[in-house]
GROMACS .gro file of C-alpha atoms in nm:
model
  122
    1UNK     CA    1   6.555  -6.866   2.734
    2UNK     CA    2   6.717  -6.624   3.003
    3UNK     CA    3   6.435  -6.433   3.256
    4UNK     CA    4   6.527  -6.182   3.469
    5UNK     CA    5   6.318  -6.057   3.749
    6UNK     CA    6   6.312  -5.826   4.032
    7UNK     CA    7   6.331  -5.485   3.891
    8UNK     CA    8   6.138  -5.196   4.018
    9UNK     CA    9   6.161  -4.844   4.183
   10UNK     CA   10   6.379  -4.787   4.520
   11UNK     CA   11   6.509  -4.487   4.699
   12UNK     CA   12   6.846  -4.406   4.712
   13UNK     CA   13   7.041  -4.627   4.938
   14UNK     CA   14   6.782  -4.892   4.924
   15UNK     CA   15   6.798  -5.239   4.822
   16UNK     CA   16   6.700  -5.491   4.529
   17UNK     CA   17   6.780  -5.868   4.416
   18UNK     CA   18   6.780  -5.941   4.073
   19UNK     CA   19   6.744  -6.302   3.921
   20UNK     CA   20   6.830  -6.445   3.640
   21UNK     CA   21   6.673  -6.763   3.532
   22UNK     CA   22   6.711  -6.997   3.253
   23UNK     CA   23   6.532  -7.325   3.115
   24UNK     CA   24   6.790  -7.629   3.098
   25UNK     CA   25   7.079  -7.620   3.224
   26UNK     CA   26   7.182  -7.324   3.048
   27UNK     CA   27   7.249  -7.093   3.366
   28UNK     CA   28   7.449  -7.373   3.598
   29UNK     CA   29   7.648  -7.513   3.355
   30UNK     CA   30   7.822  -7.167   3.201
   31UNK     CA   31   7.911  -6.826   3.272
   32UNK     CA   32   7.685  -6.579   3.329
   33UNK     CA   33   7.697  -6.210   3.323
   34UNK     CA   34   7.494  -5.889   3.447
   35UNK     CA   35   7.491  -5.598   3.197
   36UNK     CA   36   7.268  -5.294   3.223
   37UNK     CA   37   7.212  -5.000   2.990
   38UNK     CA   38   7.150  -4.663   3.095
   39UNK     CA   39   6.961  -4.396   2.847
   40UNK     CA   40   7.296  -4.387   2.647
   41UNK     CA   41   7.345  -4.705   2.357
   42UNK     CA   42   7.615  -4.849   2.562
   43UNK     CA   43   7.525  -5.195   2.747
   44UNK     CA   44   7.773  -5.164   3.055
   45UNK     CA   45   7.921  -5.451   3.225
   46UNK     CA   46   7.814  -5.468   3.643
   47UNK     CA   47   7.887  -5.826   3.746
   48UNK     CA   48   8.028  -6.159   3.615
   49UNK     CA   49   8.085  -6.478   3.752
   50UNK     CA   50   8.232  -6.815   3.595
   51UNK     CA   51   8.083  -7.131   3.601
   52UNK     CA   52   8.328  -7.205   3.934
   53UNK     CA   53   8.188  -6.904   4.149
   54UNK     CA   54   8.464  -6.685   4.041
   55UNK     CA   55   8.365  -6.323   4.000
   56UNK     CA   56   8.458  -6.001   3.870
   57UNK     CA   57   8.282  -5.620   3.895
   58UNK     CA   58   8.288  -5.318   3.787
   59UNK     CA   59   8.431  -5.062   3.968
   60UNK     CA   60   8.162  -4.849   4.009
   61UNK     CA   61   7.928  -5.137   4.168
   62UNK     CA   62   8.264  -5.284   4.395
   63UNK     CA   63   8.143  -5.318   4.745
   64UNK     CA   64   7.789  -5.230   4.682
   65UNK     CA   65   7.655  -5.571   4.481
   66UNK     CA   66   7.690  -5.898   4.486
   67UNK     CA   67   7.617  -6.165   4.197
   68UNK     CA   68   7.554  -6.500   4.293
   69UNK     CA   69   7.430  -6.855   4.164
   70UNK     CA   70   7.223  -7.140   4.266
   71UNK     CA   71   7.285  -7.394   4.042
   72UNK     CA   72   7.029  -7.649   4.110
   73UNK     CA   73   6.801  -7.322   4.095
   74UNK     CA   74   6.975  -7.221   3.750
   75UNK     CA   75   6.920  -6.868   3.878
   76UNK     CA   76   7.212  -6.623   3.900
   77UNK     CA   77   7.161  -6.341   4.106
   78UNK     CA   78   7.267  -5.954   4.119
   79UNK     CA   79   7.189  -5.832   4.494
   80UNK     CA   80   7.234  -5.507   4.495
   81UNK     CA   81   7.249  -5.232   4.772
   82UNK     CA   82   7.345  -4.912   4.888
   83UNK     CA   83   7.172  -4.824   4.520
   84UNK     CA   84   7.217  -4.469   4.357
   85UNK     CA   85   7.075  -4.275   4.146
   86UNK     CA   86   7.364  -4.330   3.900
   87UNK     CA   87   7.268  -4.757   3.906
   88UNK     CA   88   6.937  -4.656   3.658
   89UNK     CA   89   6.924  -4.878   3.398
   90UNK     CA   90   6.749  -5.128   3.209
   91UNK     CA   91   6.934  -5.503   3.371
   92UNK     CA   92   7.016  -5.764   3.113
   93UNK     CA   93   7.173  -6.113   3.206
   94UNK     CA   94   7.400  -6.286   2.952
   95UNK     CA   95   7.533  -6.646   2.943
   96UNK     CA   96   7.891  -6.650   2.827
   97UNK     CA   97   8.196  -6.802   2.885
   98UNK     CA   98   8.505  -6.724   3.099
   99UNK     CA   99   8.904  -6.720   2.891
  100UNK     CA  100   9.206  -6.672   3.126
  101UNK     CA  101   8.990  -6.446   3.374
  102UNK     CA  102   8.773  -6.259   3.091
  103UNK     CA  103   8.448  -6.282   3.058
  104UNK     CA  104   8.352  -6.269   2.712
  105UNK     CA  105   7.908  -6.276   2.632
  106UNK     CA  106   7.745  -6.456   2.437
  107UNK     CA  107   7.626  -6.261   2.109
  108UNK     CA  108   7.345  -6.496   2.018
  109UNK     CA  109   6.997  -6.305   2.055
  110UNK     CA  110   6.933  -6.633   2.319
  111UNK     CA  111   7.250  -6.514   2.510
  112UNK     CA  112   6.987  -6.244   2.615
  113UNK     CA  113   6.713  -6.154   2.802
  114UNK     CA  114   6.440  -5.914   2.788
  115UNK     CA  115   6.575  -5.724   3.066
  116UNK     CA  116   6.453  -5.570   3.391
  117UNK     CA  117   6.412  -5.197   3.472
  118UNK     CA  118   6.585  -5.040   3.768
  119UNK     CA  119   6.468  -4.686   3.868
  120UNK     CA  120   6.682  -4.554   4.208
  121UNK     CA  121   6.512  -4.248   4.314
  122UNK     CA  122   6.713  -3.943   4.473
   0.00000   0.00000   0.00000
């Protein structure tokens, strides 16, 4: 089971650390993903990064966050800064795997979690 954590309501140009935690060894031992969605249906991909440490972003979070892992934690983490208004959302984590450089999520309702909310005041 994935838990994220860390949510919550910043000003504009502040600061916040997400976590994603996991039971197991679910978290360490795969690729793990940070997806948010906004008050349209579409979950957007923010942050990915493989089992290895490699990582890839989305353009419109480049420079500004920073996913991580601790894997004798099994936390991933989304550090995120220099937030905007724009970065509201509802913050999912997904475990997945990695193909030639893609990340592809898991579609299992386990791949999951409940999500954290993200409020960025201007």
């Amino acid at each position: 089971q994935l838990v994220e954590s860390g949510g919550g309501l910043v000003q504009a140009g502040g600061s916040l650390r997400l976590s994603c935690a996991a039971s197991g060894g679910t978290v360490s031992s795969n690729a793990v993903a940070w997806y948010r969605q906004g008050p349209g249906p579409q979950r957007e991909s923010v942050a990915s990064i493989s089992s290895a440490g490699d990582t890839n972003y989305a353009d419109s979070v480049k420079g500004r966050f920073t996913i991580s892992r601790d894997n004798a934690k099994n936390t991933v983490y989304l550090q995120m800064g220099s937030l905007k208004p724009e970065d509201t959302a509802v913050y999912y984590c997904n475990v997945g795997r990695y193909v030639d450089g893609e990340y592809y999520p898991g579609i299992n309702s386990d791949a999951w979690g409940q999500g954290t909310r993200v409020t960025v005041s201007s």
